[in-house]
Structure formats: C-alpha cells, structure tokens
XYZ file of C-alpha atoms in Angstrom:
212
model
C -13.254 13.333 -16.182
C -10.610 11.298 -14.434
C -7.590 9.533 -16.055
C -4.994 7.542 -15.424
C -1.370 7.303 -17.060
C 0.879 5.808 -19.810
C 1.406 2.234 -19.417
C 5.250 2.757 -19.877
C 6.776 3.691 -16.444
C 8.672 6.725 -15.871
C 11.663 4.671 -14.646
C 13.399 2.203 -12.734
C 14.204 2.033 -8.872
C 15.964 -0.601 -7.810
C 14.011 -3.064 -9.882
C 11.050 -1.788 -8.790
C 8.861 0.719 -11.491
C 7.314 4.152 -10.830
C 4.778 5.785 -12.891
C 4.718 9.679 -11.377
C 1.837 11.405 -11.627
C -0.165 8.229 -12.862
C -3.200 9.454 -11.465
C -4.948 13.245 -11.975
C -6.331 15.126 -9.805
C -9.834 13.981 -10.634
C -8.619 10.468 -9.910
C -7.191 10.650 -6.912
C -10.482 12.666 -5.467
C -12.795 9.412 -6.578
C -10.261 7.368 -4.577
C -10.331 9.332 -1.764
C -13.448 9.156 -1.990
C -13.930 5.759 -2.027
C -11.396 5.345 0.847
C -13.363 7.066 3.026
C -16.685 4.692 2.037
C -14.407 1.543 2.890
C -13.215 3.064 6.281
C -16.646 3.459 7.326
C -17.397 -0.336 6.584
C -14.141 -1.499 7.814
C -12.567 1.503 10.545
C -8.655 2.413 10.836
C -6.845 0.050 13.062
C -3.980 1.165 15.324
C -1.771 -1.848 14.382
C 0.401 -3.541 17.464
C 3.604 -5.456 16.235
C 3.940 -9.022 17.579
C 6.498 -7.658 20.073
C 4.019 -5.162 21.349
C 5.092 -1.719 19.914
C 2.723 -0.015 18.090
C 2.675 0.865 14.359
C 2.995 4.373 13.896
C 0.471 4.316 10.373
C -3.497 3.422 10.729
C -4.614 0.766 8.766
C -7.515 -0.681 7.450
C -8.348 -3.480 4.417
C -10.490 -3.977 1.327
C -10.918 -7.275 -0.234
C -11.280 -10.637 0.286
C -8.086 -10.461 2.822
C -7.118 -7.597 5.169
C -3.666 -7.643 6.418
C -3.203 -7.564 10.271
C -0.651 -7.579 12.955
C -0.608 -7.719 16.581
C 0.363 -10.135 19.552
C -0.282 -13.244 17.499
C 1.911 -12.238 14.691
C 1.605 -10.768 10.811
C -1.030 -12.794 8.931
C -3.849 -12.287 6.681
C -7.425 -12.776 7.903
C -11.061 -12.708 6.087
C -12.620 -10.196 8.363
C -12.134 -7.312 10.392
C -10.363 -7.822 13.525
C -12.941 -5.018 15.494
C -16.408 -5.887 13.563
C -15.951 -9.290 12.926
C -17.501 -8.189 9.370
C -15.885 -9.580 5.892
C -13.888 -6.547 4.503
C -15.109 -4.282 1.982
C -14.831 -4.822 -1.705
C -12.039 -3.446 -3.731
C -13.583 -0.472 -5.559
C -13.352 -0.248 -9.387
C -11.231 3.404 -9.712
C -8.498 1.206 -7.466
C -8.620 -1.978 -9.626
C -8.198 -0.191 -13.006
C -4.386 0.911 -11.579
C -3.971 -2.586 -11.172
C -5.345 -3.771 -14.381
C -3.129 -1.139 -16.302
C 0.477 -2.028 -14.453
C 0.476 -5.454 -13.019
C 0.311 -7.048 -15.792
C -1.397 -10.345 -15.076
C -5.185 -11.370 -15.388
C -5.282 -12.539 -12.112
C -7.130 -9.994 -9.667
C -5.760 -8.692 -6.007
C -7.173 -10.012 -3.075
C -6.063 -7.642 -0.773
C -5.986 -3.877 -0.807
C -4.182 -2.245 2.328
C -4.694 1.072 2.973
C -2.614 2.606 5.200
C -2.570 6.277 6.305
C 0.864 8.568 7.441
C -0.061 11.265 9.971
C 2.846 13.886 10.080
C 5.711 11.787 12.082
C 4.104 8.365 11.007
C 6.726 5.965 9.418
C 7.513 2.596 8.167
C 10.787 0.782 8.504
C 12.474 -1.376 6.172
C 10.526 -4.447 5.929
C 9.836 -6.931 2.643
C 5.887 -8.141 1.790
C 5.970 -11.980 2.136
C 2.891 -13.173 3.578
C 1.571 -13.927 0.970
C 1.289 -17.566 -1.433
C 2.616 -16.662 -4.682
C 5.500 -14.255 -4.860
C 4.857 -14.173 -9.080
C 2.681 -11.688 -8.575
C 3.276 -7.960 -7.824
C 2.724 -5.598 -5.195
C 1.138 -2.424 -6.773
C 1.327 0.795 -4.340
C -0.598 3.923 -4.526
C 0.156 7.324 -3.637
C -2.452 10.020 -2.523
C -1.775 13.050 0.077
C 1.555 14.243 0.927
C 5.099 13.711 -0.816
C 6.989 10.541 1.254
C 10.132 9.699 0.835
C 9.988 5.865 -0.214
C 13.558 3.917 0.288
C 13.893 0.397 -1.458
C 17.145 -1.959 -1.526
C 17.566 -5.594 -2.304
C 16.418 -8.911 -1.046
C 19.344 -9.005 2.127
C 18.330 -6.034 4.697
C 21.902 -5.361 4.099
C 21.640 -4.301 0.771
C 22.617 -0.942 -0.317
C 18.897 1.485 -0.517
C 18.291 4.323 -3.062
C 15.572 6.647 -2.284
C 12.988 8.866 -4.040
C 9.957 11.201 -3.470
C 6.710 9.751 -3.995
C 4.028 12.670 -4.675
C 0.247 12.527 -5.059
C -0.973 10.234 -7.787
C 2.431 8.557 -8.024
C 2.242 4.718 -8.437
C 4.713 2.142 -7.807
C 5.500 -1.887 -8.751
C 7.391 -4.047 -7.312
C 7.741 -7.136 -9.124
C 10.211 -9.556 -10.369
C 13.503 -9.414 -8.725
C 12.044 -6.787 -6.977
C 9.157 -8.653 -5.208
C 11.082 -9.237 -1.959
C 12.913 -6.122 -1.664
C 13.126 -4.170 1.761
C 11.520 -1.603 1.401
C 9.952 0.998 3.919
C 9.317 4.840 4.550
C 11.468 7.492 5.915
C 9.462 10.471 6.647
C 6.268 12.240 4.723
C 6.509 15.717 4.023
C 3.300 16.944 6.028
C 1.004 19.841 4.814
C 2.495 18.833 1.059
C -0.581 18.421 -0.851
C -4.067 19.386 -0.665
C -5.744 15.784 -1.320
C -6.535 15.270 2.120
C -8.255 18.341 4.352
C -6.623 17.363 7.180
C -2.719 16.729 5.369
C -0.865 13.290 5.421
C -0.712 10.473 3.602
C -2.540 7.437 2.136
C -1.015 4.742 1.057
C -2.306 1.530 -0.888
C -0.814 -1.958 -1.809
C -2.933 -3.769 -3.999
C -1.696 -7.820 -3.316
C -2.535 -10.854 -4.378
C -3.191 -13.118 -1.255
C -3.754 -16.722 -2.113
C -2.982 -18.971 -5.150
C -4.509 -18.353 -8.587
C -7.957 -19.961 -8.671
C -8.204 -20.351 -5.101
C-alpha cells in the first residue's frame, strides 16, 4: 500500500516548504505510472524559448491547461500544441499531494510534467503566468536527486540550495510565490524510479481565477 507524508514540512527554504521523502516507494511507482498513461495521451514536447533556443527538459501537461513555450511566447493553452487534443486529466495519486500541502479547496488546473535527462537543466526563472498568485505552486520529485536553487522575488537576490531526492515535495507559496527559482544539475543514475535514470518533475498550478 502506498502513502504519503506528515502534513508538517520538514523545513523551510527560503520561504518556500519541503516535505522529504513525502512520498514511498509504492507512491511514487503509481505516479510513474500514471505519467507514463498521460504521455501517451498528451506526448513529451521539446520546448523552444521565444528567442529560439531550445529547452533542455521535455515537457508535457495534464489538466485543463498545459503550459507551453515557443516562438509566440510563454502562455497557457487548452490543448496540446502537436494533437490538437484537450490535455489529459490530472490523476487522483497526483491530486491527493495537493490536497494534503496546498492548503486551499480550490483544485489545480495545470499539472506540468517535466522530465531531466542527465545534462538537462533549468535556469533561474519565477512562475507568473498564471491569474491568481494566492495560490501555490506544489512540485514533485520522482527519479534522480537535483539540486533545486531558490532566492527571492529580484533575480538578484541571494539563492540557497538543496538536494531534492525521490518522493521529495516542495511549496512555494506566500512570499515565496514569485521566487526565482530554477535547477542546477540532476545527479544522473541516482535512483532507480525510472529504468532509464533522470528525472521527473511536476508543478501542480492553479491557472485561472477561482470559479472560473
């Protein structure tokens, strides 16, 4: 049987909170699982930036938004940019971490998924596309350790770093919210989640207004 961790967060980063080892191993299978059934629906995208590099991480969406980038800019759209299909549903074993941290009643909209081959990274960057910055981004950790680096609101701001493993989860919320954030390097062949190594990342969002 799967489970899922204390509500109480094992500490503070920055403002933003991380639960480690949130998730068992049990629970992080059925959401690998599940990954893979959404990435059949809705297949990895090799994202472009709007200055036309491209993104070093895959990506792909479940919800009623999927996030998307290229030569038109970042935005949010309803289906998938290669199917023209809506995106997949946001399976239950991924709500319940957001249920059990965010704490709001509203639901996300938006589940990214993004996955780290071995020299795959992200650069410092804040989440502000969407409507209501009151609610929080919740990220999951599956795969191989990453080292996750957060600072303030001003690019400028001094960063602290820390290892996120397998099962880890993360909030950022509050003064948090708009922090730059990004990642610095995975450490590849770290777990055994994933046959193939690397790292899968989700950020559970909530897109548009309350109600709307």
């Amino acid at each position: 049987m799967s489970s899922i961790g204390a509500s109480r967060p094992s500490f503070d980063l920055n403002g933003a909170k991380i639960w480690k080892s949130f998730l068992d191993r049990a629970a992080q299978r059925e959401m690998t699982e599940d990954i893979r059934s959404i990435a059949k629906r809705a297949p990895f995208l090799q994202p472009m930036t709007p200055w036309g590099k491209p993104m070093t991480v895959r990506m792909t969406s479940a919800g009623r938004f999927g996030w998307v980038t290229d030569r038109r800019g970042y935005r949010y759209e309803e289906a998938h940019p290669k199917t023209g299909q809506p995106w997949p549903e946001i399976p239950p074993s991924i709500l319940t971490v957001w249920k059990a941290v965010a704490e709001t009643p509203t639901p996300p909209d938006c589940c990214l998924v993004n996955y780290y081959s071995e020299k795959a990274r992200m650069g410092l960057h804040q989440d502000k596309d969407e409507a209501d910055f009151g609610f929080p981004v919740v990220s999951i950790s599956l795969g191989d350790p990453a080292t996750f680096r957060i600072g303030g609101s001003n690019r400028k701001d001094p960063t602290q770093s820390v290892t996120l493993e397998s099962g880890d989860v993360l909030l950022m919320g509050g003064e948090a919210r708009l922090a730059f954030h990004g990642i610095d390097r995975i450490k590849f062949g770290g777990s055994t989640l994933l046959p193939d190594g690397g790292r899968i990342n989700l950020t559970l969002r909530r897109v548009a207004p309350a109600g709307v």
